[in-house]
Amino acid sequence: MLIWLRNLLLFAAVLECNTQDSVNQSTRVQTASEHEMVKLHCTYSTSDSYPYLYWYQHKTNGFPVYMLRKLSTGSSSSEKEFEERFHADLNKSSSSVSLSIQDLRVSDSAVYYCALQPTVTETHKHPDKN
Ligand SMILES: *[C@@H]1O[C@H](CO)[C@@H](O)[C@H](O)[C@H]1NC(C)=O
Ligand SMILES: *[C@@H]1O[C@H](CO)[C@@H](O)[C@H](O)[C@H]1NC(C)=O
């Protein structure tokens, strides 16, 4: 995802966990001005019923910073600096998670990554055949 914010760019790229679980940020270019609100979209695909969806912010010359995560049950948690203006909405029926940024600031210019993590390592219950 690529966002023009004044003269600055916001990017987002696709992270793939494995061939089965993936995320897709179809919007690569988006334009926005300061104090506007933007919504970054990400769709995911997983066999996990309760995946965690994460958003990371990656500024130029920095490391990706964990912002927040959303569980498909609806619960979420955010890092303090992202609590106020950043919100994620997860729609399980459309397998999408969007990140809203309110009151955009130039300092929000960054690459925004969406990532998926299955919540549980699947444990297969084998029916007892005895
Ligand atoms: C991502 O989503 C877009 C729009 O829905 C679609 O055109 C594209 O093929 C998808 N890419 C992948 C890798 O699934
Ligand atoms: C979630 O996605 C479904 C399917 O696209 C749509 O019908 C529904 O309105 C969405 N729900 C919300 C809360 O956006």
PDB file of C-alpha atoms and ligand atoms in Angstrom:
ATOM      1  CA  MET A   1       0.000   0.000   0.000  1.00  0.00           C
ATOM      2  CA  LEU A   2       1.340   3.363  -0.950  1.00  0.00           C
ATOM      3  CA  ILE A   3      -0.029   6.542   0.522  1.00  0.00           C
ATOM      4  CA  TRP A   4       0.908  10.042  -0.435  1.00  0.00           C
ATOM      5  CA  LEU A   5       0.800  12.232   2.596  1.00  0.00           C
ATOM      6  CA  ARG A   6       1.955  15.620   1.524  1.00  0.00           C
ATOM      7  CA  ASN A   7       5.253  14.653  -0.027  1.00  0.00           C
ATOM      8  CA  LEU A   8       5.717  11.538   1.980  1.00  0.00           C
ATOM      9  CA  LEU A   9       4.963   7.986   1.178  1.00  0.00           C
ATOM     10  CA  LEU A  10       3.206   5.397   3.178  1.00  0.00           C
ATOM     11  CA  PHE A  11       3.782   1.902   1.961  1.00  0.00           C
ATOM     12  CA  ALA A  12       2.468  -1.387   2.906  1.00  0.00           C
ATOM     13  CA  ALA A  13       3.483  -4.726   1.677  1.00  0.00           C
ATOM     14  CA  VAL A  14       2.251  -8.211   1.885  1.00  0.00           C
ATOM     15  CA  LEU A  15       3.585 -10.592   4.435  1.00  0.00           C
ATOM     16  CA  GLU A  16       2.959 -14.210   3.883  1.00  0.00           C
ATOM     17  CA  CYS A  17       3.269 -16.613   6.728  1.00  0.00           C
ATOM     18  CA  ASN A  18       3.149 -19.709   4.588  1.00  0.00           C
ATOM     19  CA  THR A  19       1.419 -20.901   1.469  1.00  0.00           C
ATOM     20  CA  GLN A  20      -1.766 -21.651   3.332  1.00  0.00           C
ATOM     21  CA  ASP A  21      -2.084 -18.560   5.460  1.00  0.00           C
ATOM     22  CA  SER A  22      -1.700 -15.308   3.672  1.00  0.00           C
ATOM     23  CA  VAL A  23      -2.680 -11.691   3.704  1.00  0.00           C
ATOM     24  CA  ASN A  24      -3.390  -9.479   0.773  1.00  0.00           C
ATOM     25  CA  GLN A  25      -3.224  -5.743   0.825  1.00  0.00           C
ATOM     26  CA  SER A  26      -4.748  -5.015  -2.523  1.00  0.00           C
ATOM     27  CA  THR A  27      -4.641  -1.230  -2.309  1.00  0.00           C
ATOM     28  CA  ARG A  28      -1.116  -0.213  -3.073  1.00  0.00           C
ATOM     29  CA  VAL A  29      -1.589   3.477  -3.620  1.00  0.00           C
ATOM     30  CA  GLN A  30      -3.692   5.798  -1.585  1.00  0.00           C
ATOM     31  CA  THR A  31      -3.672   9.542  -1.271  1.00  0.00           C
ATOM     32  CA  ALA A  32      -4.413  11.437   1.881  1.00  0.00           C
ATOM     33  CA  SER A  33      -3.779  14.778   3.480  1.00  0.00           C
ATOM     34  CA  GLU A  34      -2.988  15.753   7.001  1.00  0.00           C
ATOM     35  CA  HIS A  35      -5.890  15.519   9.464  1.00  0.00           C
ATOM     36  CA  GLU A  36      -7.788  13.220   7.162  1.00  0.00           C
ATOM     37  CA  MET A  37      -8.726   9.693   7.987  1.00  0.00           C
ATOM     38  CA  VAL A  38      -7.466   6.776   5.973  1.00  0.00           C
ATOM     39  CA  LYS A  39      -8.410   3.169   5.963  1.00  0.00           C
ATOM     40  CA  LEU A  40      -5.904   0.558   4.881  1.00  0.00           C
ATOM     41  CA  HIS A  41      -7.399  -2.715   3.803  1.00  0.00           C
ATOM     42  CA  CYS A  42      -6.044  -6.167   4.134  1.00  0.00           C
ATOM     43  CA  THR A  43      -7.658  -9.458   3.361  1.00  0.00           C
ATOM     44  CA  TYR A  44      -6.424 -12.734   4.699  1.00  0.00           C
ATOM     45  CA  SER A  45      -6.780 -16.357   4.032  1.00  0.00           C
ATOM     46  CA  THR A  46      -6.301 -19.046   6.625  1.00  0.00           C
ATOM     47  CA  SER A  47      -7.641 -22.359   7.729  1.00  0.00           C
ATOM     48  CA  ASP A  48      -7.389 -21.220  11.321  1.00  0.00           C
ATOM     49  CA  SER A  49     -10.762 -20.369  12.842  1.00  0.00           C
ATOM     50  CA  TYR A  50      -9.384 -17.816  15.256  1.00  0.00           C
ATOM     51  CA  PRO A  51      -6.428 -16.091  13.662  1.00  0.00           C
ATOM     52  CA  TYR A  52      -4.674 -13.097  15.116  1.00  0.00           C
ATOM     53  CA  LEU A  53      -4.296 -10.187  12.721  1.00  0.00           C
ATOM     54  CA  TYR A  54      -1.463  -7.790  13.377  1.00  0.00           C
ATOM     55  CA  TRP A  55      -0.592  -4.371  12.070  1.00  0.00           C
ATOM     56  CA  TYR A  56       2.956  -3.106  12.042  1.00  0.00           C
ATOM     57  CA  GLN A  57       4.282   0.323  11.258  1.00  0.00           C
ATOM     58  CA  HIS A  58       7.615   0.538   9.504  1.00  0.00           C
ATOM     59  CA  LYS A  59       9.112   3.983   9.170  1.00  0.00           C
ATOM     60  CA  THR A  60      12.009   4.776   6.912  1.00  0.00           C
ATOM     61  CA  ASN A  61      15.293   3.934   8.595  1.00  0.00           C
ATOM     62  CA  GLY A  62      13.500   2.135  11.378  1.00  0.00           C
ATOM     63  CA  PHE A  63      12.369  -1.297  12.349  1.00  0.00           C
ATOM     64  CA  PRO A  64       8.833  -2.514  11.944  1.00  0.00           C
ATOM     65  CA  VAL A  65       6.972  -1.592  15.100  1.00  0.00           C
ATOM     66  CA  TYR A  66       4.143  -3.699  16.415  1.00  0.00           C
ATOM     67  CA  MET A  67       1.049  -1.520  16.655  1.00  0.00           C
ATOM     68  CA  LEU A  68      -1.923  -3.627  17.477  1.00  0.00           C
ATOM     69  CA  ARG A  69      -3.535  -6.968  17.035  1.00  0.00           C
ATOM     70  CA  LYS A  70      -7.046  -8.104  16.574  1.00  0.00           C
ATOM     71  CA  LEU A  71      -8.501 -11.471  17.322  1.00  0.00           C
ATOM     72  CA  SER A  72     -11.363 -12.772  15.230  1.00  0.00           C
ATOM     73  CA  THR A  73     -13.447 -13.082  18.382  1.00  0.00           C
ATOM     74  CA  GLY A  74     -13.414  -9.302  18.514  1.00  0.00           C
ATOM     75  CA  SER A  75     -10.901  -8.677  21.248  1.00  0.00           C
ATOM     76  CA  SER A  76      -7.969  -6.448  20.490  1.00  0.00           C
ATOM     77  CA  SER A  77      -4.977  -4.867  22.079  1.00  0.00           C
ATOM     78  CA  SER A  78      -2.929  -1.877  21.083  1.00  0.00           C
ATOM     79  CA  GLU A  79       0.381  -0.434  22.027  1.00  0.00           C
ATOM     80  CA  LYS A  80      -0.050   2.760  23.963  1.00  0.00           C
ATOM     81  CA  GLU A  81       1.218   5.129  21.294  1.00  0.00           C
ATOM     82  CA  PHE A  82      -1.279   3.691  18.807  1.00  0.00           C
ATOM     83  CA  GLU A  83      -4.323   3.544  21.046  1.00  0.00           C
ATOM     84  CA  GLU A  84      -5.799   6.872  20.184  1.00  0.00           C
ATOM     85  CA  ARG A  85      -5.753   7.314  16.436  1.00  0.00           C
ATOM     86  CA  PHE A  86      -5.290   3.787  15.127  1.00  0.00           C
ATOM     87  CA  HIS A  87      -8.072   1.246  15.026  1.00  0.00           C
ATOM     88  CA  ALA A  88      -8.423  -2.109  13.380  1.00  0.00           C
ATOM     89  CA  ASP A  89     -11.699  -3.598  12.266  1.00  0.00           C
ATOM     90  CA  LEU A  90     -11.877  -7.253  11.582  1.00  0.00           C
ATOM     91  CA  ASN A  91     -14.659  -8.683   9.500  1.00  0.00           C
ATOM     92  CA  LYS A  92     -14.612 -12.400   9.755  1.00  0.00           C
ATOM     93  CA  SER A  93     -17.227 -13.043   7.085  1.00  0.00           C
ATOM     94  CA  SER A  94     -15.229 -11.165   4.477  1.00  0.00           C
ATOM     95  CA  SER A  95     -11.861 -12.260   5.956  1.00  0.00           C
ATOM     96  CA  SER A  96     -10.635  -8.722   6.067  1.00  0.00           C
ATOM     97  CA  VAL A  97      -8.967  -6.496   8.582  1.00  0.00           C
ATOM     98  CA  SER A  98      -8.715  -2.786   8.016  1.00  0.00           C
ATOM     99  CA  LEU A  99      -6.600  -0.256   9.784  1.00  0.00           C
ATOM    100  CA  SER A 100      -8.055   3.207  10.275  1.00  0.00           C
ATOM    101  CA  ILE A 101      -5.801   6.108  11.014  1.00  0.00           C
ATOM    102  CA  GLN A 102      -7.530   9.213  12.234  1.00  0.00           C
ATOM    103  CA  ASP A 103      -6.278  12.749  12.158  1.00  0.00           C
ATOM    104  CA  LEU A 104      -3.357  11.863   9.906  1.00  0.00           C
ATOM    105  CA  ARG A 105      -0.016  13.391  10.656  1.00  0.00           C
ATOM    106  CA  VAL A 106       2.993  13.593   8.440  1.00  0.00           C
ATOM    107  CA  SER A 107       4.808  11.534  11.048  1.00  0.00           C
ATOM    108  CA  ASP A 108       2.436   8.664  10.251  1.00  0.00           C
ATOM    109  CA  SER A 109       4.277   8.212   6.989  1.00  0.00           C
ATOM    110  CA  ALA A 110       5.434   4.652   7.024  1.00  0.00           C
ATOM    111  CA  VAL A 111       5.046   1.253   5.554  1.00  0.00           C
ATOM    112  CA  TYR A 112       2.083  -0.454   7.150  1.00  0.00           C
ATOM    113  CA  TYR A 113       2.149  -4.206   7.255  1.00  0.00           C
ATOM    114  CA  CYS A 114      -0.692  -6.501   7.935  1.00  0.00           C
ATOM    115  CA  ALA A 115       0.242  -9.912   9.234  1.00  0.00           C
ATOM    116  CA  LEU A 116      -1.545 -13.024  10.235  1.00  0.00           C
ATOM    117  CA  GLN A 117      -0.746 -15.520  12.924  1.00  0.00           C
ATOM    118  CA  PRO A 118      -2.776 -18.619  13.602  1.00  0.00           C
ATOM    119  CA  THR A 119      -3.691 -18.618  17.271  1.00  0.00           C
ATOM    120  CA  VAL A 120      -3.304 -22.271  17.881  1.00  0.00           C
ATOM    121  CA  THR A 121      -1.023 -24.923  16.624  1.00  0.00           C
ATOM    122  CA  GLU A 122      -3.581 -27.331  15.412  1.00  0.00           C
ATOM    123  CA  THR A 123      -3.914 -30.416  17.511  1.00  0.00           C
ATOM    124  CA  HIS A 124      -5.682 -33.218  15.807  1.00  0.00           C
ATOM    125  CA  LYS A 125      -7.857 -35.370  17.916  1.00  0.00           C
ATOM    126  CA  HIS A 126      -7.681 -38.903  16.757  1.00  0.00           C
ATOM    127  CA  PRO A 127     -10.789 -40.795  17.640  1.00  0.00           C
ATOM    128  CA  ASP A 128     -10.010 -43.695  19.847  1.00  0.00           C
ATOM    129  CA  LYS A 129     -10.656 -46.710  17.713  1.00  0.00           C
ATOM    130  CA  ASN A 130     -10.417 -49.296  20.480  1.00  0.00           C
TER     131      ASN A 130
HETATM  132  C1  LIG B   1      -5.261  -9.490  -3.753  1.00  0.00           C
HETATM  133  O1  LIG B   1      -6.545  -8.917  -3.860  1.00  0.00           O
HETATM  134  C2  LIG B   1      -6.795  -8.301  -5.100  1.00  0.00           C
HETATM  135  C3  LIG B   1      -8.139  -7.604  -5.029  1.00  0.00           C
HETATM  136  O2  LIG B   1      -9.093  -8.374  -4.377  1.00  0.00           O
HETATM  137  C4  LIG B   1      -6.739  -9.370  -6.198  1.00  0.00           C
HETATM  138  O3  LIG B   1      -6.944  -8.780  -7.457  1.00  0.00           O
HETATM  139  C5  LIG B   1      -5.369 -10.032  -6.172  1.00  0.00           C
HETATM  140  O4  LIG B   1      -5.338 -11.069  -7.107  1.00  0.00           O
HETATM  141  C6  LIG B   1      -5.081 -10.575  -4.783  1.00  0.00           C
HETATM  142  N1  LIG B   1      -3.716 -11.069  -4.737  1.00  0.00           N
HETATM  143  C7  LIG B   1      -3.418 -12.244  -4.208  1.00  0.00           C
HETATM  144  C8  LIG B   1      -1.959 -12.591  -4.206  1.00  0.00           C
HETATM  145  O5  LIG B   1      -4.261 -12.995  -3.749  1.00  0.00           O
HETATM  146  C1  LIG B   2     -18.499  -7.891   6.719  1.00  0.00           C
HETATM  147  O1  LIG B   2     -18.381  -8.411   5.410  1.00  0.00           O
HETATM  148  C2  LIG B   2     -19.622  -8.872   4.884  1.00  0.00           C
HETATM  149  C3  LIG B   2     -19.319  -9.552   3.551  1.00  0.00           C
HETATM  150  O2  LIG B   2     -18.580  -8.732   2.709  1.00  0.00           O
HETATM  151  C4  LIG B   2     -20.574  -7.688   4.759  1.00  0.00           C
HETATM  152  O3  LIG B   2     -21.804  -8.121   4.239  1.00  0.00           O
HETATM  153  C5  LIG B   2     -20.778  -7.066   6.141  1.00  0.00           C
HETATM  154  O4  LIG B   2     -21.565  -5.917   6.018  1.00  0.00           O
HETATM  155  C6  LIG B   2     -19.443  -6.716   6.760  1.00  0.00           C
HETATM  156  N1  LIG B   2     -19.671  -6.312   8.139  1.00  0.00           N
HETATM  157  C7  LIG B   2     -19.216  -5.163   8.618  1.00  0.00           C
HETATM  158  C8  LIG B   2     -19.485  -4.917  10.061  1.00  0.00           C
HETATM  159  O5  LIG B   2     -18.606  -4.365   7.917  1.00  0.00           O
END
